[in-house]
Short mmCIF file of C-alpha atoms and ligand atoms in Angstrom, two decimals:
data_model
loop_
_atom_site.label_atom_id
_atom_site.label_comp_id
_atom_site.label_asym_id
_atom_site.label_seq_id
_atom_site.Cartn_x
_atom_site.Cartn_y
_atom_site.Cartn_z
CA MET A 1 29.71 24.84 43.62
CA SER A 2 26.00 24.90 42.73
CA GLU A 3 24.49 21.73 41.34
CA ASN A 4 21.56 21.40 38.95
CA ALA A 5 19.10 18.63 38.15
CA VAL A 6 17.73 18.37 34.62
CA LEU A 7 14.05 17.65 34.05
CA THR A 8 12.93 16.60 30.58
CA LEU A 9 9.21 16.85 29.84
CA PRO A 10 7.16 14.74 27.37
CA ASP A 11 7.03 17.64 24.88
CA GLY A 12 10.82 17.56 24.72
CA GLN A 13 11.48 20.76 26.64
CA SER A 14 14.13 20.49 29.29
CA ILE A 15 14.78 22.64 32.34
CA GLU A 16 17.63 22.89 34.78
CA LEU A 17 16.56 22.97 38.41
CA PRO A 18 18.93 24.08 41.18
CA VAL A 19 19.75 21.44 43.80
CA LEU A 20 19.96 22.84 47.33
CA THR A 21 21.91 21.25 50.18
CA GLY A 22 20.97 21.72 53.83
CA SER A 23 23.49 21.96 56.66
CA GLU A 24 23.08 18.22 57.38
CA ASN A 25 23.56 17.43 53.67
CA GLU A 26 19.87 17.01 52.91
CA LYS A 27 19.16 17.53 49.22
CA ALA A 28 16.23 19.34 47.62
CA ILE A 29 15.33 20.24 44.05
CA ASP A 30 14.23 23.86 43.86
CA ILE A 31 11.14 23.91 41.65
CA SER A 32 10.07 27.47 42.45
CA LYS A 33 10.45 28.50 38.76
CA LEU A 34 8.96 25.28 37.36
CA ARG A 35 5.52 26.55 36.46
CA SER A 36 6.55 29.93 35.15
CA GLN A 37 9.09 28.24 32.87
CA THR A 38 7.24 25.06 31.83
CA LYS A 39 3.52 25.50 32.70
CA HIS A 40 3.80 22.28 34.74
CA ILE A 41 3.17 21.91 38.45
CA THR A 42 4.11 19.03 40.76
CA LEU A 43 1.60 16.75 42.48
CA ASP A 44 2.42 15.43 45.95
CA PRO A 45 -0.61 14.51 48.10
CA GLY A 46 0.17 14.84 51.79
CA TYR A 47 3.40 16.71 50.86
CA VAL A 48 5.38 13.51 51.32
CA ASN A 49 8.25 14.83 49.15
CA THR A 50 7.67 18.55 49.35
CA GLY A 51 9.73 21.02 51.37
CA ALA A 52 7.70 24.15 52.06
CA CYS A 53 10.47 26.23 53.61
CA GLN A 54 14.08 26.38 54.69
CA SER A 55 14.32 26.28 58.47
CA GLY A 56 17.07 26.50 61.07
CA ILE A 57 14.99 25.31 64.04
CA THR A 58 14.75 21.52 64.16
CA PHE A 59 16.71 18.77 62.43
CA LEU A 60 15.12 15.39 62.04
CA ASP A 61 16.57 12.29 60.38
CA GLY A 62 13.77 9.74 60.33
CA GLU A 63 15.93 6.93 58.95
CA LYS A 64 18.49 7.25 61.73
CA GLY A 65 16.03 8.27 64.48
CA ILE A 66 17.71 11.65 65.12
CA LEU A 67 15.98 14.75 66.51
CA ARG A 68 17.80 17.99 67.40
CA TYR A 69 16.54 21.44 68.41
CA ARG A 70 18.90 24.15 67.10
CA GLY A 71 21.53 21.43 66.71
CA ILE A 72 21.26 20.01 70.25
CA PRO A 73 20.27 16.32 70.48
CA ILE A 74 16.86 15.77 72.07
CA GLU A 75 18.35 13.21 74.47
CA GLN A 76 20.70 15.85 75.92
CA LEU A 77 17.91 18.38 76.30
CA ALA A 78 15.67 15.77 77.93
CA GLU A 79 18.44 14.90 80.38
CA ASN A 80 19.67 18.37 81.30
CA SER A 81 17.25 21.10 80.36
CA SER A 82 13.93 22.60 81.44
CA PHE A 83 10.92 23.39 79.30
CA MET A 84 11.52 27.13 79.79
CA GLU A 85 15.11 26.84 78.61
CA VAL A 86 14.05 24.80 75.57
CA SER A 87 11.31 27.33 74.76
CA TYR A 88 13.92 30.10 74.86
CA LEU A 89 16.25 28.06 72.67
CA LEU A 90 13.59 27.48 70.03
CA ILE A 91 12.24 31.02 69.95
CA HIS A 92 15.41 33.05 70.56
CA GLU A 93 17.83 30.74 68.71
CA LYS A 94 20.29 30.09 71.56
CA LEU A 95 20.42 28.62 75.03
CA PRO A 96 19.87 31.46 77.52
CA ASN A 97 22.44 32.49 80.10
CA GLN A 98 21.15 32.67 83.69
CA LYS A 99 20.08 36.32 83.41
CA GLU A 100 18.30 35.75 80.10
CA LEU A 101 16.52 32.73 81.55
CA ASP A 102 15.46 34.65 84.67
CA ASP A 103 14.18 37.56 82.57
CA PHE A 104 12.29 35.18 80.28
CA HIS A 105 10.74 33.44 83.26
CA ASN A 106 9.77 36.76 84.87
CA GLU A 107 8.20 37.97 81.65
CA ILE A 108 6.21 34.76 81.37
CA ASN A 109 4.99 35.08 84.94
CA HIS A 110 4.07 38.70 84.32
CA HIS A 111 1.57 37.57 81.66
CA ALA A 112 0.05 34.63 83.51
CA LEU A 113 -3.36 36.14 84.21
CA ILE A 114 -6.04 36.23 81.56
CA HIS A 115 -8.37 39.19 81.22
CA GLU A 116 -11.12 38.75 83.86
CA ASP A 117 -13.78 38.93 81.13
CA MET A 118 -12.35 35.78 79.59
CA ARG A 119 -13.18 33.82 82.73
CA HIS A 120 -16.84 34.22 81.85
CA PHE A 121 -16.29 32.61 78.44
CA PHE A 122 -15.75 29.30 80.23
CA GLU A 123 -19.29 29.47 81.62
CA SER A 124 -20.71 29.34 78.09
CA PHE A 125 -19.16 26.00 77.18
CA SER A 126 -21.01 22.80 77.87
CA SER A 127 -19.39 20.67 80.56
CA GLU A 128 -19.13 17.97 77.86
CA ALA A 129 -16.99 20.21 75.62
CA HIS A 130 -13.63 18.73 74.69
CA PRO A 131 -10.81 20.82 76.23
CA MET A 132 -9.15 21.15 72.79
CA ALA A 133 -12.27 22.91 71.47
CA ILE A 134 -12.19 25.25 74.46
CA LEU A 135 -8.44 25.86 74.20
CA SER A 136 -8.47 26.77 70.51
CA ALA A 137 -11.45 29.12 70.99
CA MET A 138 -9.75 30.77 73.95
CA VAL A 139 -6.42 31.21 72.19
CA ALA A 140 -8.19 32.75 69.17
CA SER A 141 -10.02 35.04 71.63
CA LEU A 142 -6.69 36.38 72.89
CA SER A 143 -6.46 38.26 69.55
CA ALA A 144 -9.45 40.29 70.69
CA TYR A 145 -7.56 41.50 73.76
CA TYR A 146 -4.16 42.11 72.20
CA SER A 147 -5.11 43.79 68.96
CA GLU A 148 -1.62 45.18 68.55
CA ALA A 149 -0.72 41.61 67.64
CA SER A 150 -2.67 41.77 64.40
CA GLY A 151 -0.75 40.65 61.36
CA ALA A 152 2.89 41.45 60.81
CA ALA A 153 2.67 44.00 63.63
CA SER A 154 2.97 41.18 66.15
CA LEU A 155 6.43 40.52 64.79
CA GLY A 156 7.42 43.92 66.16
CA ASP A 157 6.95 42.59 69.64
CA VAL A 158 7.41 38.92 69.19
CA LYS A 159 9.09 38.65 72.59
CA GLN A 160 6.06 39.99 74.39
CA ASN A 161 3.56 38.03 72.33
CA ALA A 162 5.57 34.82 72.75
CA ALA A 163 5.65 35.31 76.53
CA ARG A 164 1.94 36.09 76.61
CA LEU A 165 1.03 33.03 74.64
CA LEU A 166 3.30 30.65 76.56
CA SER A 167 1.98 31.94 79.83
CA LYS A 168 -1.70 32.32 79.09
CA ILE A 169 -2.11 28.97 77.32
CA ARG A 170 -1.11 27.33 80.60
CA THR A 171 -3.73 29.30 82.53
CA LEU A 172 -6.39 28.62 79.87
CA ALA A 173 -5.62 24.90 79.85
CA ALA A 174 -5.85 24.64 83.65
CA PHE A 175 -9.06 26.71 83.77
CA SER A 176 -10.70 24.52 81.13
CA PHE A 177 -9.94 21.49 83.32
CA LYS A 178 -11.31 23.19 86.45
CA LYS A 179 -14.45 24.10 84.53
CA SER A 180 -14.91 20.47 83.41
CA ILE A 181 -14.79 19.19 87.01
CA GLY A 182 -16.77 22.05 88.51
CA GLN A 183 -13.99 23.36 90.78
CA PRO A 184 -13.08 27.03 91.26
CA PHE A 185 -10.29 28.46 89.13
CA ILE A 186 -6.92 28.71 90.85
CA TYR A 187 -4.96 31.82 89.92
CA PRO A 188 -1.29 31.61 88.89
CA ARG A 189 1.46 32.33 91.41
CA ASP A 190 4.66 34.15 90.35
CA SER A 191 6.99 32.41 92.78
CA LEU A 192 6.57 29.06 91.03
CA SER A 193 8.32 27.57 88.01
CA TYR A 194 6.38 27.10 84.77
CA CYS A 195 5.46 23.49 85.45
CA GLU A 196 4.81 23.97 89.19
CA ASN A 197 2.48 26.85 88.41
CA PHE A 198 0.56 24.75 85.90
CA LEU A 199 0.22 21.80 88.28
CA ARG A 200 -0.98 24.09 91.04
CA MET A 201 -3.62 25.68 88.79
CA MET A 202 -4.73 22.17 87.79
CA PHE A 203 -4.78 20.39 91.13
CA ALA A 204 -4.91 22.87 94.02
CA VAL A 205 -8.21 23.69 95.74
CA PRO A 206 -8.75 26.88 97.76
CA ALA A 207 -9.42 24.99 101.01
CA GLU A 208 -6.10 23.14 101.10
CA GLU A 209 -2.37 23.75 100.86
CA TYR A 210 -0.80 22.45 97.65
CA GLU A 211 2.85 21.54 97.19
CA PRO A 212 3.76 20.25 93.72
CA ASP A 213 5.64 16.94 93.84
CA LYS A 214 9.20 17.28 92.48
CA ASP A 215 8.98 14.00 90.54
CA VAL A 216 5.75 15.11 88.92
CA VAL A 217 7.31 18.47 87.99
CA ASP A 218 10.33 16.70 86.45
CA ALA A 219 8.12 14.30 84.50
CA LEU A 220 6.05 17.18 83.14
CA ASN A 221 9.17 19.12 82.12
CA LEU A 222 10.43 16.06 80.29
CA LEU A 223 7.23 15.49 78.33
CA LEU A 224 6.90 19.16 77.36
CA ILE A 225 10.53 19.28 76.17
CA LEU A 226 10.01 16.19 74.00
CA HIS A 227 6.97 17.75 72.33
CA ALA A 228 8.42 21.25 71.89
CA ASP A 229 9.04 21.15 68.13
CA HIS A 230 8.98 18.66 65.29
CA GLU A 231 9.64 20.68 62.13
CA GLN A 232 6.97 20.78 59.39
CA ASN A 233 4.28 18.46 60.83
CA CYS A 234 0.54 18.98 60.22
CA SER A 235 -0.12 21.53 63.00
CA THR A 236 3.12 23.46 62.43
CA SER A 237 2.44 23.68 58.70
CA THR A 238 -1.02 24.93 59.63
CA VAL A 239 0.45 27.63 61.87
CA ARG A 240 2.80 28.66 59.06
CA GLY A 241 0.02 28.44 56.45
CA VAL A 242 -2.39 30.62 58.43
CA GLY A 243 0.41 32.99 59.43
CA SER A 244 1.51 33.31 55.80
CA SER A 245 -1.62 35.39 55.17
CA HIS A 246 -0.26 37.68 57.94
CA ALA A 247 -2.91 36.51 60.38
CA ASN A 248 -1.73 37.30 63.91
CA VAL A 249 0.18 34.82 66.01
CA TYR A 250 -2.80 34.00 68.28
CA ALA A 251 -5.04 33.19 65.30
CA SER A 252 -2.25 31.14 63.70
CA VAL A 253 -1.65 29.15 66.90
CA ALA A 254 -5.40 28.60 67.44
CA ALA A 255 -5.51 26.99 63.96
CA GLY A 256 -2.49 24.86 64.88
CA ILE A 257 -4.27 23.63 68.02
CA LEU A 258 -7.21 22.46 65.91
CA ALA A 259 -4.91 20.66 63.46
CA LEU A 260 -3.17 18.97 66.39
CA TRP A 261 -6.47 17.66 67.76
CA GLY A 262 -6.93 15.07 64.98
CA PRO A 263 -6.36 11.43 65.96
CA LEU A 264 -3.69 10.93 63.29
CA HIS A 265 -1.67 13.76 64.88
CA GLY A 266 -1.65 14.90 68.53
CA GLY A 267 -5.07 13.40 69.26
CA ALA A 268 -3.37 9.99 69.06
CA ASN A 269 -2.19 10.26 72.68
CA GLN A 270 -5.79 10.12 73.94
CA GLN A 271 -6.62 7.34 71.47
CA VAL A 272 -3.66 5.24 72.67
CA ILE A 273 -4.89 5.11 76.27
CA GLU A 274 -8.43 4.41 75.11
CA MET A 275 -7.11 1.58 72.91
CA LEU A 276 -4.99 0.12 75.74
CA GLU A 277 -7.94 0.32 78.14
CA HIS A 278 -10.10 -1.38 75.53
CA ILE A 279 -7.55 -4.21 75.16
CA ARG A 280 -7.51 -4.59 78.94
CA ALA A 281 -11.31 -4.66 79.11
CA GLU A 282 -11.31 -7.38 76.41
CA GLY A 283 -9.06 -9.59 78.54
CA GLY A 284 -5.63 -8.20 77.59
CA ASP A 285 -5.05 -10.32 74.46
CA VAL A 286 -2.71 -8.12 72.38
CA ASN A 287 -2.55 -10.70 69.55
CA LYS A 288 -6.11 -10.04 68.47
CA PHE A 289 -5.40 -6.31 68.13
CA VAL A 290 -2.14 -6.79 66.25
CA GLU A 291 -3.94 -9.09 63.81
CA MET A 292 -6.69 -6.49 63.38
CA ALA A 293 -4.11 -3.76 62.73
CA LYS A 294 -2.56 -5.91 59.99
CA ASP A 295 -5.88 -6.36 58.22
CA PRO A 296 -6.59 -3.35 55.98
CA LYS A 297 -10.28 -4.31 55.91
CA SER A 298 -10.62 -3.91 59.68
CA GLY A 299 -10.11 -0.14 59.50
CA PHE A 300 -8.20 -0.44 62.79
CA ARG A 301 -4.74 1.03 63.33
CA LEU A 302 -2.47 0.64 66.30
CA MET A 303 -2.63 4.13 67.72
CA GLY A 304 0.76 5.49 68.74
CA PHE A 305 2.44 3.44 66.00
CA GLY A 306 3.92 4.65 62.72
CA HIS A 307 5.15 8.03 61.60
CA ARG A 308 5.42 9.88 58.32
CA VAL A 309 9.07 10.70 58.87
CA TYR A 310 10.48 8.16 61.36
CA LYS A 311 11.35 4.87 59.73
CA ASN A 312 13.22 3.93 62.88
CA TYR A 313 12.36 4.07 66.57
CA ASP A 314 11.09 7.59 67.38
CA PRO A 315 13.83 9.01 69.67
CA ARG A 316 11.16 10.74 71.77
CA ALA A 317 9.35 7.44 72.33
CA LYS A 318 12.66 5.88 73.39
CA VAL A 319 13.16 8.56 76.08
CA ILE A 320 9.54 8.33 77.28
CA LYS A 321 9.58 4.54 77.41
CA GLY A 322 12.73 4.73 79.54
CA ALA A 323 11.09 7.31 81.81
CA CYS A 324 7.84 5.36 82.23
CA ASP A 325 9.16 2.70 84.63
CA ARG A 326 11.21 5.29 86.55
CA VAL A 327 8.37 7.81 86.96
CA LEU A 328 5.73 5.23 87.87
CA ALA A 329 8.07 3.62 90.42
CA LYS A 330 8.95 7.00 91.98
CA LEU A 331 5.28 7.92 92.25
CA GLY A 332 4.35 4.48 93.52
CA VAL A 333 1.87 4.03 90.68
CA GLU A 334 1.13 0.62 89.22
CA ASP A 335 -0.62 0.84 85.90
CA PRO A 336 -1.59 -2.46 84.24
CA ILE A 337 -1.81 -0.81 80.85
CA LEU A 338 1.98 -0.22 80.89
CA ASP A 339 2.40 -3.99 80.67
CA ILE A 340 -0.18 -4.18 77.92
CA ALA A 341 1.63 -1.41 76.01
CA LYS A 342 4.97 -3.25 76.30
CA GLN A 343 3.44 -6.56 75.18
CA LEU A 344 1.71 -4.84 72.28
CA GLU A 345 4.96 -3.21 71.18
CA GLU A 346 6.93 -6.44 71.43
CA ARG A 347 4.35 -8.42 69.51
CA ALA A 348 3.91 -5.77 66.79
CA LEU A 349 7.67 -5.36 66.28
CA SER A 350 8.03 -9.13 65.77
CA GLU A 351 5.58 -9.06 62.85
CA ASP A 352 6.65 -8.72 59.20
CA TYR A 353 3.76 -6.31 58.60
CA PHE A 354 5.30 -3.75 60.98
CA LYS A 355 8.92 -4.52 60.02
CA GLU A 356 8.31 -4.13 56.29
CA ARG A 357 6.47 -0.85 56.75
CA LYS A 358 8.99 0.34 59.34
CA LEU A 359 6.27 1.06 61.89
CA PHE A 360 7.58 1.77 65.40
CA PRO A 361 6.03 3.31 68.52
CA ASN A 362 5.87 7.08 68.19
CA VAL A 363 5.92 9.83 70.84
CA ASP A 364 2.25 9.24 71.68
CA PHE A 365 2.56 5.54 72.52
CA TYR A 366 3.95 5.86 76.05
CA SER A 367 3.34 9.56 76.86
CA GLY A 368 -0.24 9.00 78.06
CA ILE A 369 0.90 6.47 80.64
CA ILE A 370 3.06 9.14 82.30
CA TYR A 371 0.38 11.81 81.96
CA ARG A 372 -2.08 9.49 83.63
CA ALA A 373 0.38 8.67 86.42
CA ILE A 374 0.81 12.37 87.20
CA GLY A 375 -2.95 12.88 87.38
CA ILE A 376 -3.73 14.43 83.98
CA PRO A 377 -7.14 13.22 82.78
CA VAL A 378 -7.26 11.47 79.41
CA ASN A 379 -9.23 14.17 77.59
CA MET A 380 -6.50 16.69 78.56
CA PHE A 381 -3.67 14.69 76.93
CA THR A 382 -3.82 16.53 73.62
CA VAL A 383 -3.99 19.84 75.48
CA MET A 384 -0.69 18.83 77.11
CA PHE A 385 0.74 18.17 73.67
CA ALA A 386 -0.38 21.68 72.62
CA LEU A 387 1.29 23.22 75.68
CA GLY A 388 4.50 21.45 74.78
CA ARG A 389 4.35 22.26 71.05
CA LEU A 390 3.63 25.96 71.56
CA PRO A 391 7.27 27.23 71.60
CA GLY A 392 7.85 25.35 68.34
CA TRP A 393 4.79 26.93 66.72
CA ILE A 394 5.91 30.38 67.86
CA ALA A 395 9.48 29.84 66.62
CA GLN A 396 8.24 28.57 63.26
CA TRP A 397 5.76 31.45 62.90
CA LYS A 398 8.51 33.95 63.73
CA GLU A 399 10.99 32.36 61.32
CA MET A 400 8.42 32.46 58.53
CA MET A 401 7.47 36.08 59.19
CA GLU A 402 11.13 37.15 59.23
CA ASP A 403 12.00 35.25 56.05
CA PRO A 404 12.09 37.71 53.13
CA LYS A 405 11.42 34.77 50.76
CA SER A 406 8.22 33.68 52.50
CA ARG A 407 5.00 34.08 50.49
CA ILE A 408 1.36 33.35 51.19
CA ALA A 409 0.81 29.56 51.24
CA ARG A 410 -1.21 28.80 48.16
CA PRO A 411 -0.79 25.34 46.62
CA ARG A 412 -1.99 24.51 43.11
CA GLN A 413 -4.17 21.58 42.03
CA ILE A 414 -4.85 19.36 39.05
CA TYR A 415 -8.46 20.04 38.16
CA THR A 416 -10.44 16.84 37.43
CA GLY A 417 -14.02 18.22 37.36
CA PRO A 418 -16.32 18.81 34.36
CA ILE A 419 -15.03 20.85 31.43
CA GLU A 420 -16.94 24.04 30.51
CA THR A 421 -20.66 23.34 30.91
CA PRO A 422 -23.44 25.87 30.12
CA TYR A 423 -25.71 27.02 32.95
CA MET A 424 -29.09 25.24 32.86
CA PRO A 425 -32.19 27.14 34.02
CA ILE A 426 -33.94 25.42 36.96
CA GLU A 427 -37.11 24.50 35.00
CA LYS A 428 -35.03 22.48 32.54
CA ARG A 429 -33.15 20.47 35.17
CA LYS A 430 -34.14 16.87 35.81
N1 CMC B 1 -1.26 0.57 62.41
C1 CMC B 1 -1.34 -0.26 61.36
N2 CMC B 1 -0.90 0.02 60.12
C2 CMC B 1 -0.34 1.21 59.93
C3 CMC B 1 -0.20 2.15 60.99
C4 CMC B 1 -0.69 1.79 62.26
N3 CMC B 1 -0.61 2.65 63.28
N4 CMC B 1 0.38 3.26 60.51
C5 CMC B 1 0.62 3.04 59.21
N5 CMC B 1 0.19 1.80 58.86
C6 CMC B 1 0.33 1.16 57.54
C7 CMC B 1 -0.68 1.74 56.57
O1 CMC B 1 -1.88 1.01 56.58
C8 CMC B 1 0.07 1.61 55.26
O2 CMC B 1 0.00 0.28 54.84
P1 CMC B 1 -0.08 -0.10 53.27
O3 CMC B 1 1.24 0.38 52.70
O4 CMC B 1 -0.26 -1.56 53.22
O5 CMC B 1 -1.23 0.67 52.72
C9 CMC B 1 1.51 1.90 55.64
O6 CMC B 1 1.61 1.52 57.01
C10 CMC B 1 1.92 3.37 55.48
O7 CMC B 1 0.98 4.16 56.22
P2 CMC B 1 0.47 5.58 55.77
O8 CMC B 1 -0.86 5.86 56.37
O9 CMC B 1 0.59 5.70 54.27
O10 CMC B 1 1.59 6.50 56.42
P3 CMC B 1 1.51 8.05 56.64
O11 CMC B 1 2.90 8.52 56.66
O12 CMC B 1 0.58 8.70 55.67
O13 CMC B 1 0.83 8.20 58.09
C11 CMC B 1 0.56 8.20 60.45
C12 CMC B 1 1.54 8.38 59.28
C13 CMC B 1 1.26 8.64 61.72
C14 CMC B 1 -0.65 9.11 60.22
C15 CMC B 1 0.14 6.72 60.54
O14 CMC B 1 1.27 5.91 60.81
C16 CMC B 1 -0.95 6.49 61.60
O15 CMC B 1 -2.14 6.63 61.30
N6 CMC B 1 -0.55 6.12 62.87
C17 CMC B 1 -1.51 6.00 63.96
C18 CMC B 1 -1.85 7.40 64.51
C19 CMC B 1 -0.71 7.96 65.34
O16 CMC B 1 -0.13 7.30 66.19
N7 CMC B 1 -0.42 9.26 65.12
C20 CMC B 1 0.60 9.99 65.89
C21 CMC B 1 1.78 10.36 65.04
S1 CMC B 1 3.22 10.87 66.02
C22 CMC B 1 2.71 12.31 66.85
C23 CMC B 1 2.53 13.44 65.94
O17 CMC B 1 3.53 14.04 65.50
O18 CMC B 1 1.38 13.78 65.64
#
């Protein structure tokens, strides 16, 4: 039975608004006819209360700390799955059987090379350039090579474009790292798994044999799975927003990469390590930094803490924290900032400031410690986040393009500027 909410406005007019219920019993008031019927809009800075779409990809309950991709709990995927399998699940809406997984993997390998011309683009970037700037520019440049992907046309071959993007972003990321350290590019190798291939392109040198370490491969798979989708966050909404104008999938993803770069979003993983290193350099006193974070005048926030949606421990952070000790022990790495991170968490969670605001460690708090242990340099952390988030962006872009109800993203505003003002000729202006 359909339910309605009734909204009564100050001028006395009243409107019935349909109430929608999601498959996990989430409720939403459908205001799509509000303006045409009442001349009113809604105002919701940061979209804290606004649903922009209906989606069947990821379910998130921030109060209970639940995250599921296509219904499957993140903990089970982290335990049993691979990044390739999760990518297939997100994009193609089901877990693949062995043949589907093999075909998907072969298709991804088939697209691993970038056009040789694109190699020369790397020469034009300064060696100081942040890898996120390079990555977004390179992903946007892919549109120039695969023009059949322009606009809605790319939906026609979403399978091929998804495989291209998943594969080439890995090559582009590794090449941008090689460029930054002045080493020759290492070409992809088809016999390797997704993560092995990436690690080889990152860390092999032509003069030596390279065998990816199994523990490192497993750790990388885990981190990429945990980042693979997170419903309508800032970068995903950007991908959908840009794609809603029927921009092609490469352009839409390039915009998502740039949105991810910000320190309040994916860029936080780099900031966390820099903050922990700073605490260590200052003598390791976490109290001082917790006090600073509590003081609004300080302008300092604990990076890797807090989340718009999670008002409970981020389930991804829980898995990563658990993996940290295990991975570091297996690799024989001792990292003093892991202790600092744990002390900082314990101290922060004992404070009313953090309890009242329900601020917990998020996915970025511990991820950098594992990235560092497996040899990923700090300025590549957000690139790793982008690699992980890519299947989610593609799945969300595809879902939006296939949704007959989807329209160009075009919010309204409440205008607060001057009322009509006559044009003043320049000689009369003060
Ligand atoms: N340290 C100290 N205080 C904080 C923090 C923090 N990390 N995060 C939020 N607060 C306080 C904030 O000052 C505010 O206090 P008050 O109510 O007294 O004004 C209250 O908590 C609510 O914060 P908000 O900024 O209104 O919350 P938001 O939902 O708009 O922002 C956030 C969410 C993630 C941007 C924010 O928590 C933050 O800046 N965290 C640090 C950056 C970070 O770790 N980002 C990664 C997010 S998870 C990965 C991803 O998906 O991108």
